[in-house]
Coordinates of C-alpha atoms in Angstrom, one line a residue:
M1 CA 10.7 27.5 -33.3
K2 CA 8.5 25.8 -35.9
K3 CA 5.3 27.4 -37.2
I4 CA 2.4 25.3 -38.3
L5 CA -0.8 26.6 -39.9
F6 CA -3.5 25.5 -37.6
P7 CA -6.9 25.5 -39.3
I8 CA -9.9 26.5 -37.0
L9 CA -12.0 23.8 -38.7
L10 CA -9.5 21.2 -37.8
L11 CA -9.6 22.3 -34.2
V12 CA -13.4 22.0 -34.2
G13 CA -13.4 18.7 -36.0
C14 CA -10.9 17.2 -33.5
G15 CA -12.6 18.6 -30.5
L16 CA -9.5 20.7 -29.5
P17 CA -10.6 23.6 -27.3
L18 CA -9.2 26.7 -28.9
L19 CA -10.1 29.7 -26.6
T20 CA -8.6 32.7 -28.4
A21 CA -6.3 33.3 -31.3
C22 CA -3.3 35.7 -31.4
N23 CA -5.4 38.5 -32.8
T24 CA -9.0 39.2 -32.3
D25 CA -9.8 40.5 -35.8
R26 CA -8.4 38.2 -38.5
D27 CA -9.8 36.1 -41.3
D28 CA -6.9 33.8 -41.7
N29 CA -6.1 30.7 -39.6
P30 CA -4.0 31.0 -36.4
T31 CA -0.5 29.8 -36.5
L32 CA 0.6 27.1 -34.0
H33 CA 4.1 27.9 -32.7
E34 CA 5.8 24.6 -31.7
A35 CA 7.3 25.8 -28.5
E36 CA 10.2 23.4 -27.6
T37 CA 10.3 24.5 -24.0
F38 CA 8.3 26.5 -21.5
V39 CA 8.8 27.9 -18.0
L40 CA 8.4 25.9 -14.8
E41 CA 8.8 28.0 -11.7
S42 CA 10.9 26.9 -8.7
P43 CA 8.6 25.7 -5.9
E44 CA 8.9 27.0 -2.3
D45 CA 12.1 25.8 -0.6
N46 CA 10.7 23.8 2.3
V47 CA 11.2 20.3 3.7
Y48 CA 8.4 18.2 2.3
D49 CA 7.4 15.1 4.2
L50 CA 5.8 12.6 1.8
G51 CA 5.2 10.1 4.6
A52 CA 3.3 11.0 7.8
G53 CA 3.2 14.7 6.9
L54 CA 1.6 14.1 3.5
D55 CA 3.0 17.5 2.4
T56 CA 1.9 18.8 -1.0
I57 CA 4.4 20.1 -3.5
V58 CA 2.8 22.7 -5.8
L59 CA 4.4 23.3 -9.2
N60 CA 3.5 26.4 -11.2
C61 CA 4.2 26.9 -14.9
V62 CA 3.6 29.3 -17.8
Q63 CA 1.7 27.8 -20.7
P64 CA 3.9 27.1 -23.8
A65 CA 3.9 29.9 -26.2
Y66 CA 1.7 28.3 -28.9
G67 CA 0.7 31.6 -30.4
F68 CA -2.9 31.4 -29.0
T69 CA -4.5 30.1 -25.8
A70 CA -5.3 26.4 -25.9
A71 CA -6.3 23.8 -23.4
T72 CA -3.1 22.1 -22.4
T73 CA -2.4 18.8 -20.6
Y74 CA 0.6 18.6 -18.4
S75 CA 2.5 15.4 -17.2
V76 CA 5.0 15.5 -14.3
Q77 CA 8.3 13.8 -14.5
V78 CA 10.5 13.3 -11.4
S79 CA 14.2 12.3 -11.0
L80 CA 16.9 12.1 -8.5
N81 CA 19.3 13.6 -11.1
E82 CA 19.3 17.0 -12.7
S83 CA 19.8 15.4 -16.1
F84 CA 16.8 13.3 -17.2
M85 CA 18.0 10.3 -19.1
D86 CA 15.7 8.1 -21.3
A87 CA 15.8 4.3 -21.1
T88 CA 18.2 2.4 -23.4
E89 CA 18.5 -1.3 -24.1
E90 CA 21.0 -1.6 -21.3
T91 CA 19.6 0.8 -18.6
E92 CA 16.3 2.0 -17.3
A93 CA 15.3 5.7 -17.5
N94 CA 16.4 7.7 -14.5
Y95 CA 13.1 9.4 -14.1
K96 CA 9.4 8.5 -13.6
T97 CA 6.3 10.0 -15.1
L98 CA 3.5 10.3 -12.7
S99 CA 0.2 8.8 -13.8
T100 CA -1.9 11.8 -12.9
T101 CA -2.1 14.5 -15.6
Y102 CA -3.2 18.1 -15.1
T103 CA -4.9 20.8 -17.2
S104 CA -4.0 23.7 -14.9
T105 CA -0.8 25.7 -14.7
S106 CA -0.9 25.3 -10.9
I107 CA -0.2 21.7 -10.2
A108 CA -0.7 20.2 -6.7
L109 CA 1.1 16.9 -6.6
K110 CA -0.4 13.9 -4.8
P111 CA 1.9 13.1 -1.9
A112 CA 1.3 9.3 -2.0
E113 CA 1.8 9.1 -5.8
L114 CA 5.0 11.2 -5.7
N115 CA 6.3 9.2 -2.7
T116 CA 5.9 6.0 -4.6
A117 CA 7.7 7.3 -7.7
V118 CA 10.6 8.8 -5.7
V119 CA 11.0 5.6 -3.5
D120 CA 11.1 3.6 -6.7
L121 CA 13.9 5.8 -8.1
W122 CA 15.7 5.6 -4.7
K123 CA 15.6 1.8 -4.8
Q124 CA 16.8 1.9 -8.4
A125 CA 19.8 3.9 -7.3
N126 CA 20.4 1.9 -4.1
P127 CA 19.7 -1.7 -5.0
E128 CA 21.5 -3.1 -1.9
S129 CA 19.3 -1.2 0.7
D130 CA 15.7 -1.1 1.7
A131 CA 16.1 1.6 4.4
Y132 CA 14.4 4.4 2.5
I133 CA 11.8 5.4 5.1
G134 CA 12.8 8.8 6.6
T135 CA 15.5 9.4 3.9
V136 CA 15.7 13.1 2.9
T137 CA 16.8 13.6 -0.7
P138 CA 16.8 16.3 -3.4
V139 CA 14.2 15.7 -6.1
Y140 CA 14.1 17.2 -9.6
F141 CA 11.0 18.0 -11.6
R142 CA 10.1 18.9 -15.1
L143 CA 6.8 19.0 -17.0
T144 CA 5.8 17.9 -20.5
A145 CA 2.9 19.5 -22.3
L146 CA 0.5 18.7 -25.2
I147 CA -2.5 20.5 -26.6
T148 CA -5.3 18.6 -24.9
G149 CA -6.8 15.8 -27.0
S150 CA -4.0 15.8 -29.6
E151 CA -0.3 15.0 -30.2
L152 CA 0.3 18.7 -31.1
G153 CA 2.2 21.2 -29.1
S154 CA 4.7 18.8 -27.6
S155 CA 6.9 20.8 -25.2
V156 CA 9.2 20.1 -22.3
S157 CA 9.9 22.6 -19.4
N158 CA 13.1 23.5 -17.7
V159 CA 14.1 21.4 -14.6
V160 CA 13.5 22.6 -11.1
K161 CA 14.9 21.3 -7.8
V162 CA 13.3 20.6 -4.4
S163 CA 16.2 20.3 -2.0
Q164 CA 14.6 18.3 0.8
V165 CA 12.0 15.6 0.2
K166 CA 11.5 13.2 3.1
L167 CA 10.4 9.7 1.9
G168 CA 7.6 7.7 3.6
E169 CA 6.5 4.1 3.6
V170 CA 4.9 3.0 0.4
V171 CA 1.5 1.5 1.3
S172 CA -0.7 0.0 -1.3
T173 CA -4.4 -0.9 -1.1
I174 CA -4.6 -2.4 -4.6
A175 CA -3.9 -6.0 -5.7
P176 CA -2.4 -7.2 -9.0
P177 CA -5.1 -7.3 -11.7
E178 CA -6.8 -10.7 -12.4
E179 CA -7.7 -10.0 -16.0
M180 CA -6.1 -8.2 -18.9
Y181 CA -7.3 -7.4 -22.4
L182 CA -5.9 -6.3 -25.8
V183 CA -7.8 -4.2 -28.3
G184 CA -6.6 -2.8 -31.6
S185 CA -6.6 -2.3 -35.4
S186 CA -6.0 -6.0 -36.2
I187 CA -7.5 -7.8 -33.2
G188 CA -10.9 -9.2 -34.1
T189 CA -13.3 -6.4 -35.0
T190 CA -11.1 -3.3 -35.4
W191 CA -11.0 -1.4 -32.1
A192 CA -14.1 -3.1 -30.8
T193 CA -13.0 -6.7 -29.8
W194 CA -11.3 -6.8 -26.4
K195 CA -9.2 -10.0 -26.5
S196 CA -8.8 -11.7 -23.2
M197 CA -5.2 -12.4 -22.3
V198 CA -4.1 -15.7 -20.6
S199 CA -3.0 -15.6 -17.0
V200 CA 0.4 -17.0 -16.3
N201 CA 0.2 -19.9 -13.8
G202 CA 1.2 -18.9 -10.3
L203 CA 2.5 -15.4 -11.3
A204 CA -0.1 -12.7 -10.2
G205 CA -0.4 -9.8 -12.6
E206 CA 1.3 -11.6 -15.5
F207 CA -0.5 -12.4 -18.8
W208 CA 0.3 -13.5 -22.3
S209 CA -1.5 -13.8 -25.7
M210 CA -0.6 -15.1 -29.2
V211 CA -1.5 -12.3 -31.5
Y212 CA -1.2 -11.7 -35.3
F213 CA -0.5 -8.0 -36.1
D214 CA -0.6 -6.5 -39.6
A215 CA 2.4 -4.3 -40.5
G216 CA 1.8 -0.9 -38.8
A217 CA -1.0 -2.3 -36.6
E218 CA -1.7 -0.4 -33.4
F219 CA -3.2 -1.6 -30.1
K220 CA -4.0 -0.7 -26.5
F221 CA -4.6 -2.8 -23.4
G222 CA -6.8 -2.7 -20.3
K223 CA -7.6 -4.4 -17.0
F224 CA -11.2 -4.6 -18.2
E225 CA -13.1 -3.7 -21.4
Q226 CA -13.1 0.0 -22.2
D227 CA -10.0 0.5 -19.9
W228 CA -8.0 2.3 -22.6
N229 CA -4.3 2.2 -21.7
G230 CA -1.6 2.9 -24.3
Y231 CA 2.1 3.5 -24.9
S232 CA 2.6 6.0 -22.1
K233 CA 1.4 3.5 -19.4
I234 CA 4.3 1.1 -20.2
Q235 CA 7.4 1.7 -18.0
Q236 CA 9.6 -0.8 -19.9
F237 CA 9.5 -2.4 -23.3
K238 CA 11.3 -5.6 -24.2
D239 CA 11.1 -6.3 -27.9
N240 CA 12.7 -9.7 -28.1
A241 CA 11.2 -10.4 -31.5
G242 CA 12.2 -7.4 -33.6
A243 CA 8.6 -6.2 -33.9
G244 CA 9.6 -2.6 -33.9
L245 CA 7.4 -1.1 -31.2
S246 CA 6.8 2.6 -31.1
D247 CA 4.4 5.4 -29.9
S248 CA 1.6 6.4 -32.3
G249 CA -0.7 8.9 -30.6
D250 CA -0.4 6.8 -27.4
N251 CA -1.3 3.6 -29.3
I252 CA 1.4 0.9 -29.3
K253 CA 2.5 0.5 -32.9
V254 CA 3.9 -2.7 -34.3
S255 CA 6.1 -1.9 -37.3
K256 CA 6.7 -5.5 -38.6
G257 CA 3.7 -7.6 -39.2
G258 CA 3.3 -11.3 -38.2
W259 CA 2.7 -13.5 -35.2
Y260 CA 4.0 -12.5 -31.7
I261 CA 3.6 -13.6 -28.1
V262 CA 2.6 -10.5 -26.2
Y263 CA 3.6 -10.8 -22.5
L264 CA 2.4 -8.1 -20.1
V265 CA 3.4 -7.7 -16.5
A266 CA 1.3 -5.5 -14.2
E267 CA 3.3 -4.8 -11.0
V268 CA 1.7 -3.0 -8.1
N269 CA 3.5 0.3 -7.5
G270 CA 1.9 2.2 -4.6
E271 CA -1.7 3.0 -5.7
D272 CA -1.0 2.3 -9.4
Y273 CA 0.5 -0.3 -11.7
Q274 CA 3.9 -0.4 -13.3
Y275 CA 3.6 -2.2 -16.7
T276 CA 6.3 -4.1 -18.6
L277 CA 5.5 -5.2 -22.1
S278 CA 7.5 -7.9 -23.8
F279 CA 7.2 -9.3 -27.3
Y280 CA 8.5 -12.8 -28.0
K281 CA 8.8 -14.9 -31.2
P282 CA 5.7 -17.1 -31.7
N283 CA 7.4 -20.3 -30.6
V284 CA 5.2 -23.2 -29.6
Y285 CA 6.5 -26.5 -28.5
V286 CA 5.5 -30.1 -27.8
L287 CA 7.1 -31.5 -24.7
G288 CA 6.8 -34.7 -22.7
N289 CA 6.2 -38.3 -23.4
T290 CA 5.0 -37.9 -27.0
V291 CA 8.4 -36.6 -28.0
G292 CA 10.6 -38.0 -25.3
D293 CA 11.8 -34.6 -24.1
W294 CA 10.6 -32.4 -21.2
N295 CA 12.8 -29.4 -22.4
Y296 CA 12.4 -26.9 -25.1
N297 CA 13.7 -28.6 -28.2
D298 CA 13.5 -26.9 -31.6
A299 CA 13.1 -30.3 -33.2
Y300 CA 9.6 -30.3 -31.7
M301 CA 8.7 -26.7 -32.4
F302 CA 5.5 -25.8 -34.4
S303 CA 5.7 -24.2 -37.8
V304 CA 4.3 -20.7 -37.9
P305 CA 1.7 -19.6 -40.5
E306 CA 2.3 -16.6 -42.6
D307 CA -1.2 -15.2 -42.2
K308 CA -3.8 -14.5 -39.5
D309 CA -6.0 -17.4 -40.4
G310 CA -3.3 -20.1 -40.8
S311 CA -2.5 -22.9 -38.5
F312 CA 0.6 -23.7 -36.4
V313 CA 1.6 -27.3 -37.1
S314 CA 3.8 -29.6 -35.0
P315 CA 6.4 -32.0 -36.2
A316 CA 5.3 -35.7 -36.2
L317 CA 5.1 -37.1 -32.7
T318 CA 7.4 -40.0 -31.9
A319 CA 5.6 -41.9 -29.1
T320 CA 2.3 -42.7 -27.6
G321 CA 1.2 -40.5 -24.6
E322 CA -0.5 -37.4 -23.3
V323 CA 0.2 -34.3 -25.4
R324 CA 1.8 -31.4 -23.5
M325 CA 2.2 -28.1 -25.3
C326 CA 3.3 -24.6 -24.4
I327 CA 4.7 -21.3 -25.7
K328 CA 8.2 -20.0 -24.8
A329 CA 8.9 -17.0 -22.7
D330 CA 11.2 -16.1 -19.8
T331 CA 9.6 -18.4 -17.2
D332 CA 8.8 -22.1 -16.6
W333 CA 7.2 -23.9 -19.5
W334 CA 4.4 -25.3 -17.3
R335 CA 3.2 -21.8 -16.4
L336 CA 2.5 -21.3 -20.2
E337 CA 0.9 -24.6 -21.3
F338 CA -2.4 -25.4 -22.8
T339 CA -4.3 -28.4 -24.2
L340 CA -7.1 -29.2 -26.6
K341 CA -10.3 -29.7 -24.7
D342 CA -12.4 -32.5 -26.4
G343 CA -9.6 -32.6 -28.9
A344 CA -10.9 -29.4 -30.6
T345 CA -10.8 -26.2 -28.4
I346 CA -7.6 -24.6 -27.1
F347 CA -7.8 -24.6 -23.3
Y348 CA -5.2 -22.7 -21.3
R349 CA -3.9 -24.0 -18.0
E350 CA -3.8 -20.5 -16.3
N351 CA -4.1 -21.2 -12.6
N352 CA -5.7 -24.6 -12.8
A353 CA -4.0 -27.4 -10.9
V354 CA -2.5 -29.8 -13.5
N355 CA -0.1 -31.8 -11.2
N356 CA -0.3 -35.4 -12.6
G357 CA -1.5 -34.5 -16.1
W358 CA -4.5 -33.0 -17.8
T359 CA -6.8 -35.8 -16.5
D360 CA -6.6 -33.9 -13.2
L361 CA -9.2 -31.6 -14.7
G362 CA -11.2 -34.4 -16.4
A363 CA -10.8 -36.8 -19.3
E364 CA -12.0 -34.3 -21.8
Y365 CA -8.9 -32.1 -21.2
S366 CA -6.4 -34.9 -21.9
L367 CA -5.2 -35.4 -25.5
T368 CA -3.6 -38.7 -26.2
A369 CA -1.5 -39.1 -29.4
N370 CA 0.2 -41.8 -31.3
P371 CA 3.5 -41.9 -33.3
G372 CA 3.3 -40.1 -36.6
Q373 CA 0.4 -37.8 -35.6
K374 CA 0.6 -34.0 -35.9
I375 CA -1.1 -31.2 -34.0
S376 CA -2.7 -28.2 -35.7
L377 CA -3.5 -25.0 -33.8
N378 CA -5.5 -22.0 -35.0
F379 CA -5.0 -19.3 -32.4
T380 CA -7.3 -16.8 -34.2
E381 CA -10.2 -19.2 -33.9
G382 CA -9.0 -20.8 -30.6
T383 CA -9.3 -24.3 -32.1
G384 CA -7.0 -27.2 -32.9
S385 CA -6.9 -30.8 -34.0
L386 CA -4.8 -34.0 -33.8
N387 CA -4.3 -35.8 -37.1

């Protein structure tokens, strides 16, 4: 067990609610004991119907032995296996962390939220079947704890088993979000600018953005401004660009600086969203008549600037025609395309109908180029030019 000197002034400065120290009469600072585990009691051995019955499972625990009484935040993790396994590059984690957190040692789980998580795990284990309604299965639980408002006091409880949990139909009343934003240390004004992400054409709840991150930069995301969501809200990370993503106080930290395509998927999961965050290399392409190729061709890929204020520059175009540009991710190119409105402002297709070309939206959206010309794009300013 680690011991850390825990200054009272630091507690006050950070807003951490210290209620009592180990001794009532002492002039020195209390010592934080880093308790690696704590006790979660076994719940009552009943049949819990998470469907029509909406039965509530109550978990009771003993606060981690920090050496003093401190406000503590608990998260609930559930699994169909007694051994909780974290995600790897090849496999998903075999447990789910419920979105609701608790500050009491008596935790009444929300039946609908728990049902959604367990059904998701059941489908993960039984990919060939959808007949989950009415299934009775054992479910395993554990808690994680942190001192409220900090990253201190991290502790994981023992695992307990509920032998009979009956699954119900997952019913959702929410829809995929229509907007998504990024905010962080190197996005516009530090931690103040909420950068709007681009909707992916025809794929509800999917968004992308071209972003420059300083080395060690941190960020969060939200469905609207001031909707602070961080690392713990992401169910799956796909770092396809070697950015080095990690958790930093629930901020998402980017180890390697540079330009990246940030791609976020918000999938409805019961009454909440399940997020997948992907990072792609900042590859931008010209396609179509001006290069004689409607496929991704590295010969017509833009150069990438080294700094935040630099421009992406295309190779020289080879023919006269309407310019078609897009980024590259794991979906159709036309879902990710954009143009230069009035030849100067980056305009994203999103869910606009561009069936025969950009003139479908108006002449000002169509950019016509000649052989030998190049396109410059400044994603920081949202501008571009054809020269």
